[in-house]
Short mmCIF file of C-alpha atoms in Angstrom, two decimals:
data_model
loop_
_atom_site.label_atom_id
_atom_site.label_comp_id
_atom_site.label_asym_id
_atom_site.label_seq_id
_atom_site.Cartn_x
_atom_site.Cartn_y
_atom_site.Cartn_z
CA MET A 1 97.53 106.13 137.20
CA ALA A 2 97.18 105.63 133.64
CA ALA A 3 100.07 103.71 131.93
CA SER A 4 102.88 105.58 130.15
CA ALA A 5 103.36 104.98 126.56
CA SER A 6 106.18 102.68 127.06
CA ASP A 7 104.46 100.84 129.86
CA TRP A 8 101.45 100.26 127.71
CA ILE A 9 103.22 98.96 124.73
CA GLU A 10 105.23 96.76 126.69
CA ILE A 11 102.28 95.26 128.79
CA ARG A 12 100.29 94.73 125.29
CA GLU A 13 103.19 92.95 123.83
CA LEU A 14 103.44 90.72 127.16
CA THR A 15 99.54 89.90 126.18
CA ALA A 16 100.40 89.26 122.41
CA ARG A 17 103.39 86.96 123.24
CA PHE A 18 100.77 85.09 125.92
CA ASN A 19 98.45 84.53 123.03
CA ARG A 20 100.94 83.55 120.49
CA ALA A 21 102.83 81.21 122.73
CA PHE A 22 99.38 79.52 123.86
CA ASP A 23 97.86 79.39 119.96
CA ASP A 24 101.20 77.80 119.01
CA GLY A 25 101.80 75.42 121.83
CA ASP A 26 104.96 76.72 122.88
CA ALA A 27 104.78 75.70 126.46
CA ALA A 28 108.15 77.44 127.58
CA ALA A 29 107.14 80.85 125.67
CA PHE A 30 103.97 80.58 127.32
CA ALA A 31 105.22 80.06 131.26
CA GLY A 32 107.70 82.82 130.56
CA THR A 33 104.93 85.53 130.23
CA PHE A 34 104.01 85.03 133.91
CA THR A 35 106.09 85.60 137.09
CA GLU A 36 107.56 82.43 138.62
CA ASP A 37 104.67 82.10 140.97
CA GLY A 38 102.08 83.35 138.59
CA ALA A 39 98.58 82.34 138.25
CA LEU A 40 95.99 81.75 135.65
CA GLU A 41 92.51 81.27 136.48
CA PHE A 42 89.08 80.85 134.62
CA ASP A 43 85.64 79.18 135.06
CA GLY A 44 84.93 81.10 138.18
CA GLY A 45 88.10 79.76 139.80
CA ALA A 46 87.59 76.26 138.92
CA PHE A 47 90.64 76.14 136.76
CA SER A 48 93.79 77.32 138.39
CA ARG A 49 97.57 76.69 137.58
CA ARG A 50 100.20 78.32 139.73
CA GLY A 51 104.04 78.76 138.67
CA ARG A 52 105.49 78.35 135.39
CA GLU A 53 106.00 74.75 135.76
CA ALA A 54 102.24 74.07 135.79
CA LEU A 55 101.69 76.72 133.36
CA SER A 56 103.75 75.17 131.04
CA GLU A 57 102.21 71.51 131.45
CA PHE A 58 98.72 73.24 130.78
CA VAL A 59 99.88 74.31 127.52
CA ALA A 60 101.49 71.35 126.56
CA GLU A 61 98.48 69.39 127.02
CA SER A 62 96.24 71.79 125.27
CA ALA A 63 95.09 70.99 121.87
CA TYR A 64 95.91 72.65 118.66
CA GLY A 65 93.50 75.05 116.86
CA ASN A 66 93.05 78.02 119.44
CA VAL A 67 93.31 81.46 118.06
CA HIS A 68 93.23 84.38 120.80
CA ILE A 69 92.79 88.00 120.14
CA THR A 70 92.61 90.57 122.66
CA THR A 71 91.42 94.28 122.37
CA ASP A 72 90.21 97.19 124.53
CA ALA A 73 93.08 97.12 126.85
CA ILE A 74 92.87 99.48 129.99
CA ILE A 75 95.89 99.37 131.76
CA GLU A 76 96.69 101.35 135.26
CA VAL A 77 100.26 101.28 136.37
CA ASP A 78 101.75 101.84 140.10
CA GLY A 79 105.21 101.95 140.43
CA ASP A 80 106.27 98.22 139.43
CA ARG A 81 102.74 96.78 139.74
CA ALA A 82 100.08 97.30 137.06
CA ARG A 83 96.47 95.90 136.12
CA GLN A 84 94.93 95.28 132.77
CA ARG A 85 91.57 94.82 132.16
CA CYS A 86 91.09 93.31 128.29
CA THR A 87 88.47 91.84 126.20
CA VAL A 88 89.28 88.22 124.92
CA LEU A 89 87.92 86.73 121.84
CA LEU A 90 88.60 83.01 121.09
CA ALA A 91 88.22 81.40 117.55
CA TRP A 92 89.24 77.52 116.99
CA ARG A 93 90.86 76.78 113.71
CA ARG A 94 91.24 73.23 111.91
CA LYS A 95 95.10 72.22 111.40
CA ASP A 96 94.53 72.34 107.78
CA ARG A 97 93.00 75.78 108.14
CA THR A 98 89.77 74.90 105.99
CA ARG A 99 87.72 76.11 108.92
CA VAL A 100 87.58 78.49 111.45
CA LEU A 101 84.72 79.01 114.47
CA PHE A 102 84.29 81.57 116.80
CA GLN A 103 84.29 80.29 120.19
CA LEU A 104 83.50 82.62 122.88
CA THR A 105 84.19 86.28 123.98
CA GLY A 106 85.28 87.23 127.70
CA ARG A 107 87.73 89.52 129.78
CA TYR A 108 90.95 89.26 131.25
CA ASP A 109 91.64 90.98 134.81
CA ASP A 110 95.33 90.89 134.90
CA GLU A 111 97.83 91.76 137.82
CA LEU A 112 101.31 92.48 136.50
CA GLU A 113 104.64 93.02 137.99
CA ARG A 114 107.71 94.67 136.44
CA LEU A 115 110.68 92.26 136.79
CA PRO A 116 114.13 92.86 135.33
CA GLU A 117 113.44 91.23 132.07
CA GLY A 118 110.12 93.33 131.77
CA TRP A 119 106.62 93.19 132.75
CA ARG A 120 104.98 89.57 133.40
CA PHE A 121 101.52 88.45 134.41
CA LYS A 122 101.30 87.73 138.38
CA ARG A 123 97.57 86.81 138.40
CA ARG A 124 95.64 86.32 135.06
CA VAL A 125 91.53 85.71 135.56
CA ALA A 126 89.61 85.17 132.71
CA GLU A 127 86.09 85.63 132.87
CA LEU A 128 84.60 84.09 130.02
CA ASP A 129 80.90 83.93 128.34
CA LYS A 130 79.06 81.01 127.21
CA ASP A 131 80.00 79.16 123.81
CA VAL A 132 78.47 81.02 121.00
CA ASN A 133 78.68 78.00 118.63
CA PRO A 134 77.06 75.20 121.18
CA ASP A 135 76.21 73.04 118.06
CA ALA A 136 79.77 73.11 116.34
#
């Protein structure tokens, strides 16, 4: 079933908070976009983190410079569960913001759960395309 306007807005807002928290290195805010046992996976499952503590540690250890952009969301809601599929574009910027490089594209395939505090990612799987700047 297609998402209602309010569900769509809330899920897109959650996605924006995920992007900003990761890009800003805000580990607590990033982990808070997931359920307590939520998972993030990419590289065909070679990378996987489950639970807010592990997700928080991942962001705390990540280097500065990422800029996540998500677009083209398709969201389906079934009660307190939802699925989102969206495109991700990833750029990298220097701290002094003098150079930005387009890094990669891909898709997120998300499973979400509605909690009392709102929608959260239960499982977020990134299917990433090859590096578009191999010599950068």
